[in-house]
């Protein structure tokens, strides 16, 4: 359980600043890509832990992110071909999907497919991912600006009102956290 969330959130804000500076880089050596991947996985694992510890507002947890998805071409995604995404997914057909913050956390934490996407100028434009559960169904894509926005929102979210209700069936509390505006 997370007791003091500011350390976790400050790291998310640092990562957001770093990604904001790096997204326009035109050269991505392997080491830079690996560091990006590590930071992203740790960030979304941190977000999931903050969600589970009720350290961000319920409204933010319910945030919906717009993603694109590309359907499978029907080939089985394996540990030997996961990186051949152009052979596995139909990039001529994209669907707009509304996914929750927790869903994106789980997809990244359990990603079977994870890649970065770049534009024609070799600048980072987003991430492509699919979990072990979804790998044979579809590939998701989220814009890098949305990723940075998520990190910033979670990193600066400090609920100041909490409602607790004991749930006899769960044998635990249902916690609703909110960001209340100052009432003067």
PDB file of N, CA, C and O in Angstrom, residues 16-95:
ATOM      1  N   UNK A  16       6.967  12.955 -17.409  1.00  0.00           N
ATOM      2  CA  UNK A  16       6.192  13.741 -18.379  1.00  0.00           C
ATOM      3  C   UNK A  16       7.048  14.859 -18.967  1.00  0.00           C
ATOM      4  O   UNK A  16       7.028  15.085 -20.187  1.00  0.00           O
ATOM      5  N   UNK A  17       7.807  15.545 -18.114  1.00  0.00           N
ATOM      6  CA  UNK A  17       8.684  16.617 -18.614  1.00  0.00           C
ATOM      7  C   UNK A  17       9.742  16.047 -19.561  1.00  0.00           C
ATOM      8  O   UNK A  17      10.015  16.607 -20.622  1.00  0.00           O
ATOM      9  N   UNK A  18      10.332  14.929 -19.167  1.00  0.00           N
ATOM     10  CA  UNK A  18      11.368  14.292 -19.979  1.00  0.00           C
ATOM     11  C   UNK A  18      10.815  13.873 -21.344  1.00  0.00           C
ATOM     12  O   UNK A  18      11.430  14.113 -22.375  1.00  0.00           O
ATOM     13  N   UNK A  19       9.629  13.258 -21.346  1.00  0.00           N
ATOM     14  CA  UNK A  19       9.014  12.840 -22.615  1.00  0.00           C
ATOM     15  C   UNK A  19       8.650  14.043 -23.472  1.00  0.00           C
ATOM     16  O   UNK A  19       8.759  13.994 -24.695  1.00  0.00           O
ATOM     17  N   UNK A  20       8.209  15.119 -22.826  1.00  0.00           N
ATOM     18  CA  UNK A  20       7.882  16.339 -23.563  1.00  0.00           C
ATOM     19  C   UNK A  20       9.088  16.889 -24.303  1.00  0.00           C
ATOM     20  O   UNK A  20       8.967  17.382 -25.430  1.00  0.00           O
ATOM     21  N   UNK A  21      10.265  16.796 -23.674  1.00  0.00           N
ATOM     22  CA  UNK A  21      11.496  17.261 -24.317  1.00  0.00           C
ATOM     23  C   UNK A  21      11.970  16.295 -25.398  1.00  0.00           C
ATOM     24  O   UNK A  21      12.501  16.711 -26.414  1.00  0.00           O
ATOM     25  N   UNK A  22      11.775  15.007 -25.168  1.00  0.00           N
ATOM     26  CA  UNK A  22      12.332  13.998 -26.064  1.00  0.00           C
ATOM     27  C   UNK A  22      11.445  13.659 -27.267  1.00  0.00           C
ATOM     28  O   UNK A  22      11.932  13.093 -28.234  1.00  0.00           O
ATOM     29  N   UNK A  23      10.180  13.990 -27.213  1.00  0.00           N
ATOM     30  CA  UNK A  23       9.282  13.527 -28.280  1.00  0.00           C
ATOM     31  C   UNK A  23       9.662  14.056 -29.652  1.00  0.00           C
ATOM     32  O   UNK A  23       9.342  13.444 -30.663  1.00  0.00           O
ATOM     33  N   UNK A  24      10.363  15.174 -29.710  1.00  0.00           N
ATOM     34  CA  UNK A  24      10.756  15.740 -31.001  1.00  0.00           C
ATOM     35  C   UNK A  24      12.163  15.348 -31.432  1.00  0.00           C
ATOM     36  O   UNK A  24      12.646  15.823 -32.462  1.00  0.00           O
ATOM     37  N   UNK A  25      12.812  14.503 -30.634  1.00  0.00           N
ATOM     38  CA  UNK A  25      14.135  14.002 -31.035  1.00  0.00           C
ATOM     39  C   UNK A  25      14.017  13.281 -32.368  1.00  0.00           C
ATOM     40  O   UNK A  25      13.004  12.647 -32.639  1.00  0.00           O
ATOM     41  N   UNK A  26      15.072  13.355 -33.145  1.00  0.00           N
ATOM     42  CA  UNK A  26      15.038  12.686 -34.442  1.00  0.00           C
ATOM     43  C   UNK A  26      15.918  11.443 -34.465  1.00  0.00           C
ATOM     44  O   UNK A  26      15.908  10.704 -35.424  1.00  0.00           O
ATOM     45  N   UNK A  27      16.668  11.227 -33.400  1.00  0.00           N
ATOM     46  CA  UNK A  27      17.534  10.065 -33.346  1.00  0.00           C
ATOM     47  C   UNK A  27      17.222   9.296 -32.067  1.00  0.00           C
ATOM     48  O   UNK A  27      17.275   9.841 -30.973  1.00  0.00           O
ATOM     49  N   UNK A  28      16.861   8.042 -32.239  1.00  0.00           N
ATOM     50  CA  UNK A  28      16.503   7.187 -31.107  1.00  0.00           C
ATOM     51  C   UNK A  28      17.372   5.925 -31.109  1.00  0.00           C
ATOM     52  O   UNK A  28      16.952   4.879 -31.614  1.00  0.00           O
ATOM     53  N   UNK A  29      18.575   6.030 -30.540  1.00  0.00           N
ATOM     54  CA  UNK A  29      19.390   4.811 -30.463  1.00  0.00           C
ATOM     55  C   UNK A  29      18.717   3.783 -29.548  1.00  0.00           C
ATOM     56  O   UNK A  29      17.810   4.112 -28.779  1.00  0.00           O
ATOM     57  N   UNK A  30      19.159   2.556 -29.651  1.00  0.00           N
ATOM     58  CA  UNK A  30      18.543   1.466 -28.888  1.00  0.00           C
ATOM     59  C   UNK A  30      18.453   1.770 -27.393  1.00  0.00           C
ATOM     60  O   UNK A  30      17.424   1.534 -26.767  1.00  0.00           O
ATOM     61  N   UNK A  31      19.509   2.318 -26.814  1.00  0.00           N
ATOM     62  CA  UNK A  31      19.519   2.631 -25.378  1.00  0.00           C
ATOM     63  C   UNK A  31      18.401   3.620 -25.008  1.00  0.00           C
ATOM     64  O   UNK A  31      17.734   3.467 -23.993  1.00  0.00           O
ATOM     65  N   UNK A  32      18.185   4.624 -25.856  1.00  0.00           N
ATOM     66  CA  UNK A  32      17.130   5.614 -25.607  1.00  0.00           C
ATOM     67  C   UNK A  32      15.756   4.954 -25.660  1.00  0.00           C
ATOM     68  O   UNK A  32      14.879   5.255 -24.843  1.00  0.00           O
ATOM     69  N   UNK A  33      15.564   4.050 -26.610  1.00  0.00           N
ATOM     70  CA  UNK A  33      14.290   3.334 -26.713  1.00  0.00           C
ATOM     71  C   UNK A  33      14.056   2.438 -25.501  1.00  0.00           C
ATOM     72  O   UNK A  33      12.940   2.373 -24.975  1.00  0.00           O
ATOM     73  N   UNK A  34      15.087   1.765 -25.058  1.00  0.00           N
ATOM     74  CA  UNK A  34      14.969   0.902 -23.876  1.00  0.00           C
ATOM     75  C   UNK A  34      14.639   1.734 -22.646  1.00  0.00           C
ATOM     76  O   UNK A  34      13.763   1.370 -21.849  1.00  0.00           O
ATOM     77  N   UNK A  35      15.304   2.878 -22.475  1.00  0.00           N
ATOM     78  CA  UNK A  35      15.012   3.747 -21.324  1.00  0.00           C
ATOM     79  C   UNK A  35      13.589   4.286 -21.371  1.00  0.00           C
ATOM     80  O   UNK A  35      12.906   4.368 -20.354  1.00  0.00           O
ATOM     81  N   UNK A  36      13.141   4.651 -22.571  1.00  0.00           N
ATOM     82  CA  UNK A  36      11.764   5.109 -22.745  1.00  0.00           C
ATOM     83  C   UNK A  36      10.789   4.009 -22.320  1.00  0.00           C
ATOM     84  O   UNK A  36       9.843   4.249 -21.569  1.00  0.00           O
ATOM     85  N   UNK A  37      11.035   2.798 -22.814  1.00  0.00           N
ATOM     86  CA  UNK A  37      10.187   1.657 -22.488  1.00  0.00           C
ATOM     87  C   UNK A  37      10.146   1.409 -20.972  1.00  0.00           C
ATOM     88  O   UNK A  37       9.062   1.255 -20.390  1.00  0.00           O
ATOM     89  N   UNK A  38      11.290   1.426 -20.320  1.00  0.00           N
ATOM     90  CA  UNK A  38      11.348   1.204 -18.870  1.00  0.00           C
ATOM     91  C   UNK A  38      10.572   2.289 -18.113  1.00  0.00           C
ATOM     92  O   UNK A  38       9.799   1.986 -17.205  1.00  0.00           O
ATOM     93  N   UNK A  39      10.807   3.536 -18.493  1.00  0.00           N
ATOM     94  CA  UNK A  39      10.122   4.643 -17.813  1.00  0.00           C
ATOM     95  C   UNK A  39       8.611   4.551 -17.982  1.00  0.00           C
ATOM     96  O   UNK A  39       7.855   4.814 -17.051  1.00  0.00           O
ATOM     97  N   UNK A  40       8.190   4.177 -19.170  1.00  0.00           N
ATOM     98  CA  UNK A  40       6.758   4.064 -19.428  1.00  0.00           C
ATOM     99  C   UNK A  40       6.132   2.942 -18.603  1.00  0.00           C
ATOM    100  O   UNK A  40       5.089   3.131 -17.983  1.00  0.00           O
ATOM    101  N   UNK A  41       6.764   1.778 -18.590  1.00  0.00           N
ATOM    102  CA  UNK A  41       6.234   0.651 -17.814  1.00  0.00           C
ATOM    103  C   UNK A  41       6.183   0.993 -16.325  1.00  0.00           C
ATOM    104  O   UNK A  41       5.175   0.729 -15.661  1.00  0.00           O
ATOM    105  N   UNK A  42       7.245   1.575 -15.815  1.00  0.00           N
ATOM    106  CA  UNK A  42       7.270   1.940 -14.386  1.00  0.00           C
ATOM    107  C   UNK A  42       6.211   2.998 -14.091  1.00  0.00           C
ATOM    108  O   UNK A  42       5.524   2.931 -13.077  1.00  0.00           O
ATOM    109  N   UNK A  43       6.046   3.956 -14.999  1.00  0.00           N
ATOM    110  CA  UNK A  43       5.041   5.011 -14.794  1.00  0.00           C
ATOM    111  C   UNK A  43       3.631   4.441 -14.737  1.00  0.00           C
ATOM    112  O   UNK A  43       2.849   4.781 -13.843  1.00  0.00           O
ATOM    113  N   UNK A  44       3.294   3.559 -15.666  1.00  0.00           N
ATOM    114  CA  UNK A  44       1.928   3.027 -15.672  1.00  0.00           C
ATOM    115  C   UNK A  44       1.709   1.994 -14.572  1.00  0.00           C
ATOM    116  O   UNK A  44       0.592   1.855 -14.077  1.00  0.00           O
ATOM    117  N   UNK A  45       2.759   1.331 -14.144  1.00  0.00           N
ATOM    118  CA  UNK A  45       2.648   0.480 -12.951  1.00  0.00           C
ATOM    119  C   UNK A  45       2.390   1.371 -11.732  1.00  0.00           C
ATOM    120  O   UNK A  45       1.533   1.066 -10.905  1.00  0.00           O
ATOM    121  N   UNK A  46       3.100   2.491 -11.652  1.00  0.00           N
ATOM    122  CA  UNK A  46       2.904   3.443 -10.547  1.00  0.00           C
ATOM    123  C   UNK A  46       1.473   3.979 -10.541  1.00  0.00           C
ATOM    124  O   UNK A  46       0.851   4.093  -9.482  1.00  0.00           O
ATOM    125  N   UNK A  47       0.961   4.306 -11.724  1.00  0.00           N
ATOM    126  CA  UNK A  47      -0.412   4.811 -11.811  1.00  0.00           C
ATOM    127  C   UNK A  47      -1.383   3.754 -11.302  1.00  0.00           C
ATOM    128  O   UNK A  47      -2.302   4.059 -10.539  1.00  0.00           O
ATOM    129  N   UNK A  48      -1.190   2.512 -11.713  1.00  0.00           N
ATOM    130  CA  UNK A  48      -2.096   1.461 -11.231  1.00  0.00           C
ATOM    131  C   UNK A  48      -2.017   1.317  -9.715  1.00  0.00           C
ATOM    132  O   UNK A  48      -3.043   1.172  -9.050  1.00  0.00           O
ATOM    133  N   UNK A  49      -0.813   1.392  -9.152  1.00  0.00           N
ATOM    134  CA  UNK A  49      -0.672   1.305  -7.694  1.00  0.00           C
ATOM    135  C   UNK A  49      -1.353   2.505  -7.013  1.00  0.00           C
ATOM    136  O   UNK A  49      -1.974   2.347  -5.966  1.00  0.00           O
ATOM    137  N   UNK A  50      -1.247   3.688  -7.603  1.00  0.00           N
ATOM    138  CA  UNK A  50      -1.924   4.869  -7.049  1.00  0.00           C
ATOM    139  C   UNK A  50      -3.440   4.707  -7.111  1.00  0.00           C
ATOM    140  O   UNK A  50      -4.154   5.111  -6.178  1.00  0.00           O
ATOM    141  N   UNK A  51      -3.938   4.116  -8.179  1.00  0.00           N
ATOM    142  CA  UNK A  51      -5.373   3.838  -8.291  1.00  0.00           C
ATOM    143  C   UNK A  51      -5.794   2.880  -7.189  1.00  0.00           C
ATOM    144  O   UNK A  51      -6.766   3.121  -6.466  1.00  0.00           O
ATOM    145  N   UNK A  52      -5.065   1.785  -7.035  1.00  0.00           N
ATOM    146  CA  UNK A  52      -5.408   0.757  -6.050  1.00  0.00           C
ATOM    147  C   UNK A  52      -5.298   1.268  -4.617  1.00  0.00           C
ATOM    148  O   UNK A  52      -6.006   0.795  -3.734  1.00  0.00           O
ATOM    149  N   UNK A  53      -4.427   2.260  -4.405  1.00  0.00           N
ATOM    150  CA  UNK A  53      -4.257   2.836  -3.067  1.00  0.00           C
ATOM    151  C   UNK A  53      -5.188   4.020  -2.824  1.00  0.00           C
ATOM    152  O   UNK A  53      -5.110   4.661  -1.782  1.00  0.00           O
ATOM    153  N   UNK A  54      -6.070   4.309  -3.795  1.00  0.00           N
ATOM    154  CA  UNK A  54      -7.009   5.431  -3.695  1.00  0.00           C
ATOM    155  C   UNK A  54      -6.299   6.763  -3.476  1.00  0.00           C
ATOM    156  O   UNK A  54      -6.748   7.593  -2.694  1.00  0.00           O
ATOM    157  N   UNK A  55      -5.216   6.962  -4.190  1.00  0.00           N
ATOM    158  CA  UNK A  55      -4.424   8.181  -4.047  1.00  0.00           C
ATOM    159  C   UNK A  55      -4.652   9.179  -5.174  1.00  0.00           C
ATOM    160  O   UNK A  55      -3.987  10.209  -5.232  1.00  0.00           O
ATOM    161  N   UNK A  56      -5.576   8.859  -6.075  1.00  0.00           N
ATOM    162  CA  UNK A  56      -5.994   9.834  -7.082  1.00  0.00           C
ATOM    163  C   UNK A  56      -7.519   9.878  -7.099  1.00  0.00           C
ATOM    164  O   UNK A  56      -8.174   8.942  -6.649  1.00  0.00           O
ATOM    165  N   UNK A  57      -8.051  10.957  -7.601  1.00  0.00           N
ATOM    166  CA  UNK A  57      -9.499  11.162  -7.534  1.00  0.00           C
ATOM    167  C   UNK A  57     -10.246  10.128  -8.382  1.00  0.00           C
ATOM    168  O   UNK A  57      -9.761   9.658  -9.411  1.00  0.00           O
ATOM    169  N   UNK A  58     -11.428   9.809  -7.920  1.00  0.00           N
ATOM    170  CA  UNK A  58     -12.290   8.860  -8.619  1.00  0.00           C
ATOM    171  C   UNK A  58     -12.589   9.346 -10.028  1.00  0.00           C
ATOM    172  O   UNK A  58     -12.615   8.549 -10.973  1.00  0.00           O
ATOM    173  N   UNK A  59     -12.781  10.656 -10.208  1.00  0.00           N
ATOM    174  CA  UNK A  59     -13.031  11.205 -11.548  1.00  0.00           C
ATOM    175  C   UNK A  59     -11.857  10.953 -12.480  1.00  0.00           C
ATOM    176  O   UNK A  59     -12.047  10.620 -13.650  1.00  0.00           O
ATOM    177  N   UNK A  60     -10.637  11.112 -11.978  1.00  0.00           N
ATOM    178  CA  UNK A  60      -9.464  10.871 -12.810  1.00  0.00           C
ATOM    179  C   UNK A  60      -9.338   9.384 -13.142  1.00  0.00           C
ATOM    180  O   UNK A  60      -8.987   9.027 -14.267  1.00  0.00           O
ATOM    181  N   UNK A  61      -9.650   8.536 -12.190  1.00  0.00           N
ATOM    182  CA  UNK A  61      -9.612   7.091 -12.443  1.00  0.00           C
ATOM    183  C   UNK A  61     -10.576   6.735 -13.575  1.00  0.00           C
ATOM    184  O   UNK A  61     -10.300   5.863 -14.389  1.00  0.00           O
ATOM    185  N   UNK A  62     -11.692   7.437 -13.638  1.00  0.00           N
ATOM    186  CA  UNK A  62     -12.703   7.170 -14.664  1.00  0.00           C
ATOM    187  C   UNK A  62     -12.392   7.846 -16.002  1.00  0.00           C
ATOM    188  O   UNK A  62     -13.173   7.729 -16.951  1.00  0.00           O
ATOM    189  N   UNK A  63     -11.259   8.540 -16.077  1.00  0.00           N
ATOM    190  CA  UNK A  63     -10.867   9.212 -17.313  1.00  0.00           C
ATOM    191  C   UNK A  63     -10.866   8.240 -18.480  1.00  0.00           C
ATOM    192  O   UNK A  63     -10.407   7.111 -18.359  1.00  0.00           O
ATOM    193  N   UNK A  64     -11.392   8.703 -19.588  1.00  0.00           N
ATOM    194  CA  UNK A  64     -11.420   7.904 -20.810  1.00  0.00           C
ATOM    195  C   UNK A  64     -10.385   8.472 -21.774  1.00  0.00           C
ATOM    196  O   UNK A  64     -10.338   9.676 -22.010  1.00  0.00           O
ATOM    197  N   UNK A  65      -9.577   7.588 -22.306  1.00  0.00           N
ATOM    198  CA  UNK A  65      -8.531   7.961 -23.247  1.00  0.00           C
ATOM    199  C   UNK A  65      -8.958   7.484 -24.637  1.00  0.00           C
ATOM    200  O   UNK A  65      -9.450   6.374 -24.793  1.00  0.00           O
ATOM    201  N   UNK A  66      -8.750   8.335 -25.616  1.00  0.00           N
ATOM    202  CA  UNK A  66      -9.055   7.947 -26.985  1.00  0.00           C
ATOM    203  C   UNK A  66      -7.846   7.229 -27.563  1.00  0.00           C
ATOM    204  O   UNK A  66      -6.729   7.744 -27.532  1.00  0.00           O
ATOM    205  N   UNK A  67      -8.080   6.046 -28.052  1.00  0.00           N
ATOM    206  CA  UNK A  67      -7.023   5.243 -28.656  1.00  0.00           C
ATOM    207  C   UNK A  67      -7.492   4.765 -30.018  1.00  0.00           C
ATOM    208  O   UNK A  67      -8.689   4.766 -30.307  1.00  0.00           O
ATOM    209  N   UNK A  68      -6.549   4.387 -30.833  1.00  0.00           N
ATOM    210  CA  UNK A  68      -6.874   3.703 -32.075  1.00  0.00           C
ATOM    211  C   UNK A  68      -6.611   2.222 -31.836  1.00  0.00           C
ATOM    212  O   UNK A  68      -5.755   1.858 -31.035  1.00  0.00           O
ATOM    213  N   UNK A  69      -7.354   1.394 -32.532  1.00  0.00           N
ATOM    214  CA  UNK A  69      -7.043  -0.033 -32.504  1.00  0.00           C
ATOM    215  C   UNK A  69      -7.028  -0.554 -33.929  1.00  0.00           C
ATOM    216  O   UNK A  69      -7.733  -0.036 -34.800  1.00  0.00           O
ATOM    217  N   UNK A  70      -6.187  -1.532 -34.120  1.00  0.00           N
ATOM    218  CA  UNK A  70      -6.032  -2.162 -35.430  1.00  0.00           C
ATOM    219  C   UNK A  70      -6.343  -3.643 -35.253  1.00  0.00           C
ATOM    220  O   UNK A  70      -5.738  -4.306 -34.405  1.00  0.00           O
ATOM    221  N   UNK A  71      -7.264  -4.167 -36.058  1.00  0.00           N
ATOM    222  CA  UNK A  71      -7.666  -5.566 -35.878  1.00  0.00           C
ATOM    223  C   UNK A  71      -6.563  -6.546 -36.309  1.00  0.00           C
ATOM    224  O   UNK A  71      -5.731  -6.236 -37.163  1.00  0.00           O
ATOM    225  N   UNK A  72      -6.621  -7.707 -35.708  1.00  0.00           N
ATOM    226  CA  UNK A  72      -5.700  -8.783 -36.064  1.00  0.00           C
ATOM    227  C   UNK A  72      -5.960  -9.228 -37.497  1.00  0.00           C
ATOM    228  O   UNK A  72      -7.092  -9.203 -37.979  1.00  0.00           O
ATOM    229  N   UNK A  73      -4.905  -9.662 -38.158  1.00  0.00           N
ATOM    230  CA  UNK A  73      -5.036 -10.244 -39.499  1.00  0.00           C
ATOM    231  C   UNK A  73      -5.310 -11.742 -39.407  1.00  0.00           C
ATOM    232  O   UNK A  73      -5.367 -12.422 -40.424  1.00  0.00           O
ATOM    233  N   UNK A  74      -5.466 -12.260 -38.193  1.00  0.00           N
ATOM    234  CA  UNK A  74      -5.796 -13.667 -38.008  1.00  0.00           C
ATOM    235  C   UNK A  74      -4.602 -14.565 -37.755  1.00  0.00           C
ATOM    236  O   UNK A  74      -4.763 -15.759 -37.549  1.00  0.00           O
ATOM    237  N   UNK A  75      -3.410 -13.993 -37.757  1.00  0.00           N
ATOM    238  CA  UNK A  75      -2.219 -14.791 -37.470  1.00  0.00           C
ATOM    239  C   UNK A  75      -1.986 -14.806 -35.962  1.00  0.00           C
ATOM    240  O   UNK A  75      -2.234 -13.810 -35.275  1.00  0.00           O
ATOM    241  N   UNK A  76      -1.502 -15.892 -35.449  1.00  0.00           N
ATOM    242  CA  UNK A  76      -1.229 -16.012 -34.017  1.00  0.00           C
ATOM    243  C   UNK A  76       0.024 -15.202 -33.681  1.00  0.00           C
ATOM    244  O   UNK A  76       1.057 -15.330 -34.344  1.00  0.00           O
ATOM    245  N   UNK A  77      -0.083 -14.377 -32.654  1.00  0.00           N
ATOM    246  CA  UNK A  77       1.044 -13.580 -32.189  1.00  0.00           C
ATOM    247  C   UNK A  77       1.826 -14.424 -31.189  1.00  0.00           C
ATOM    248  O   UNK A  77       1.269 -14.910 -30.203  1.00  0.00           O
ATOM    249  N   UNK A  78       3.100 -14.606 -31.467  1.00  0.00           N
ATOM    250  CA  UNK A  78       3.946 -15.453 -30.615  1.00  0.00           C
ATOM    251  C   UNK A  78       5.164 -14.684 -30.138  1.00  0.00           C
ATOM    252  O   UNK A  78       5.418 -13.550 -30.578  1.00  0.00           O
ATOM    253  N   UNK A  79       5.938 -15.328 -29.297  1.00  0.00           N
ATOM    254  CA  UNK A  79       7.174 -14.714 -28.813  1.00  0.00           C
ATOM    255  C   UNK A  79       8.212 -14.572 -29.928  1.00  0.00           C
ATOM    256  O   UNK A  79       9.189 -13.846 -29.779  1.00  0.00           O
ATOM    257  N   UNK A  80       7.996 -15.245 -31.043  1.00  0.00           N
ATOM    258  CA  UNK A  80       8.939 -15.180 -32.162  1.00  0.00           C
ATOM    259  C   UNK A  80       8.524 -14.174 -33.240  1.00  0.00           C
ATOM    260  O   UNK A  80       9.342 -13.805 -34.078  1.00  0.00           O
ATOM    261  N   UNK A  81       7.269 -13.712 -33.226  1.00  0.00           N
ATOM    262  CA  UNK A  81       6.845 -12.798 -34.289  1.00  0.00           C
ATOM    263  C   UNK A  81       6.182 -11.514 -33.785  1.00  0.00           C
ATOM    264  O   UNK A  81       5.750 -10.694 -34.590  1.00  0.00           O
ATOM    265  N   UNK A  82       6.082 -11.310 -32.491  1.00  0.00           N
ATOM    266  CA  UNK A  82       5.331 -10.180 -31.935  1.00  0.00           C
ATOM    267  C   UNK A  82       5.766  -8.830 -32.498  1.00  0.00           C
ATOM    268  O   UNK A  82       4.982  -7.889 -32.560  1.00  0.00           O
ATOM    269  N   UNK A  83       7.024  -8.713 -32.905  1.00  0.00           N
ATOM    270  CA  UNK A  83       7.562  -7.452 -33.400  1.00  0.00           C
ATOM    271  C   UNK A  83       7.232  -7.195 -34.876  1.00  0.00           C
ATOM    272  O   UNK A  83       7.448  -6.090 -35.377  1.00  0.00           O
ATOM    273  N   UNK A  84       6.665  -8.159 -35.570  1.00  0.00           N
ATOM    274  CA  UNK A  84       6.312  -8.009 -36.986  1.00  0.00           C
ATOM    275  C   UNK A  84       4.866  -7.527 -37.116  1.00  0.00           C
ATOM    276  O   UNK A  84       4.023  -8.164 -37.733  1.00  0.00           O
ATOM    277  N   UNK A  85       4.620  -6.366 -36.523  1.00  0.00           N
ATOM    278  CA  UNK A  85       3.237  -5.893 -36.402  1.00  0.00           C
ATOM    279  C   UNK A  85       2.558  -5.663 -37.739  1.00  0.00           C
ATOM    280  O   UNK A  85       1.356  -5.829 -37.851  1.00  0.00           O
ATOM    281  N   UNK A  86       3.321  -5.312 -38.761  1.00  0.00           N
ATOM    282  CA  UNK A  86       2.705  -5.089 -40.082  1.00  0.00           C
ATOM    283  C   UNK A  86       2.189  -6.387 -40.702  1.00  0.00           C
ATOM    284  O   UNK A  86       1.314  -6.358 -41.567  1.00  0.00           O
ATOM    285  N   UNK A  87       2.674  -7.529 -40.221  1.00  0.00           N
ATOM    286  CA  UNK A  87       2.190  -8.830 -40.691  1.00  0.00           C
ATOM    287  C   UNK A  87       1.062  -9.383 -39.813  1.00  0.00           C
ATOM    288  O   UNK A  87       0.402 -10.346 -40.185  1.00  0.00           O
ATOM    289  N   UNK A  88       0.863  -8.776 -38.649  1.00  0.00           N
ATOM    290  CA  UNK A  88      -0.083  -9.300 -37.671  1.00  0.00           C
ATOM    291  C   UNK A  88      -1.372  -8.488 -37.546  1.00  0.00           C
ATOM    292  O   UNK A  88      -2.404  -9.022 -37.162  1.00  0.00           O
ATOM    293  N   UNK A  89      -1.293  -7.187 -37.867  1.00  0.00           N
ATOM    294  CA  UNK A  89      -2.445  -6.307 -37.671  1.00  0.00           C
ATOM    295  C   UNK A  89      -2.745  -5.534 -38.947  1.00  0.00           C
ATOM    296  O   UNK A  89      -1.850  -5.212 -39.731  1.00  0.00           O
ATOM    297  N   UNK A  90      -4.009  -5.213 -39.137  1.00  0.00           N
ATOM    298  CA  UNK A  90      -4.470  -4.517 -40.335  1.00  0.00           C
ATOM    299  C   UNK A  90      -4.408  -3.006 -40.100  1.00  0.00           C
ATOM    300  O   UNK A  90      -5.326  -2.421 -39.506  1.00  0.00           O
ATOM    301  N   UNK A  91      -3.337  -2.380 -40.574  1.00  0.00           N
ATOM    302  CA  UNK A  91      -3.156  -0.943 -40.381  1.00  0.00           C
ATOM    303  C   UNK A  91      -3.977  -0.111 -41.368  1.00  0.00           C
ATOM    304  O   UNK A  91      -4.027   1.105 -41.250  1.00  0.00           O
ATOM    305  N   UNK A  92      -4.635  -0.755 -42.314  1.00  0.00           N
ATOM    306  CA  UNK A  92      -5.509  -0.013 -43.236  1.00  0.00           C
ATOM    307  C   UNK A  92      -6.893   0.193 -42.622  1.00  0.00           C
ATOM    308  O   UNK A  92      -7.690   0.973 -43.127  1.00  0.00           O
ATOM    309  N   UNK A  93      -7.159  -0.516 -41.533  1.00  0.00           N
ATOM    310  CA  UNK A  93      -8.442  -0.396 -40.828  1.00  0.00           C
ATOM    311  C   UNK A  93      -8.173  -0.019 -39.381  1.00  0.00           C
ATOM    312  O   UNK A  93      -7.589  -0.794 -38.637  1.00  0.00           O
ATOM    313  N   UNK A  94      -8.570   1.174 -39.011  1.00  0.00           N
ATOM    314  CA  UNK A  94      -8.414   1.564 -37.604  1.00  0.00           C
ATOM    315  C   UNK A  94      -9.774   1.893 -37.018  1.00  0.00           C
ATOM    316  O   UNK A  94     -10.664   2.354 -37.718  1.00  0.00           O
ATOM    317  N   UNK A  95      -9.906   1.611 -35.758  1.00  0.00           N
ATOM    318  CA  UNK A  95     -11.120   1.932 -35.015  1.00  0.00           C
ATOM    319  C   UNK A  95     -10.747   2.877 -33.884  1.00  0.00           C
ATOM    320  O   UNK A  95      -9.671   2.757 -33.306  1.00  0.00           O
TER     321      UNK A  95
END
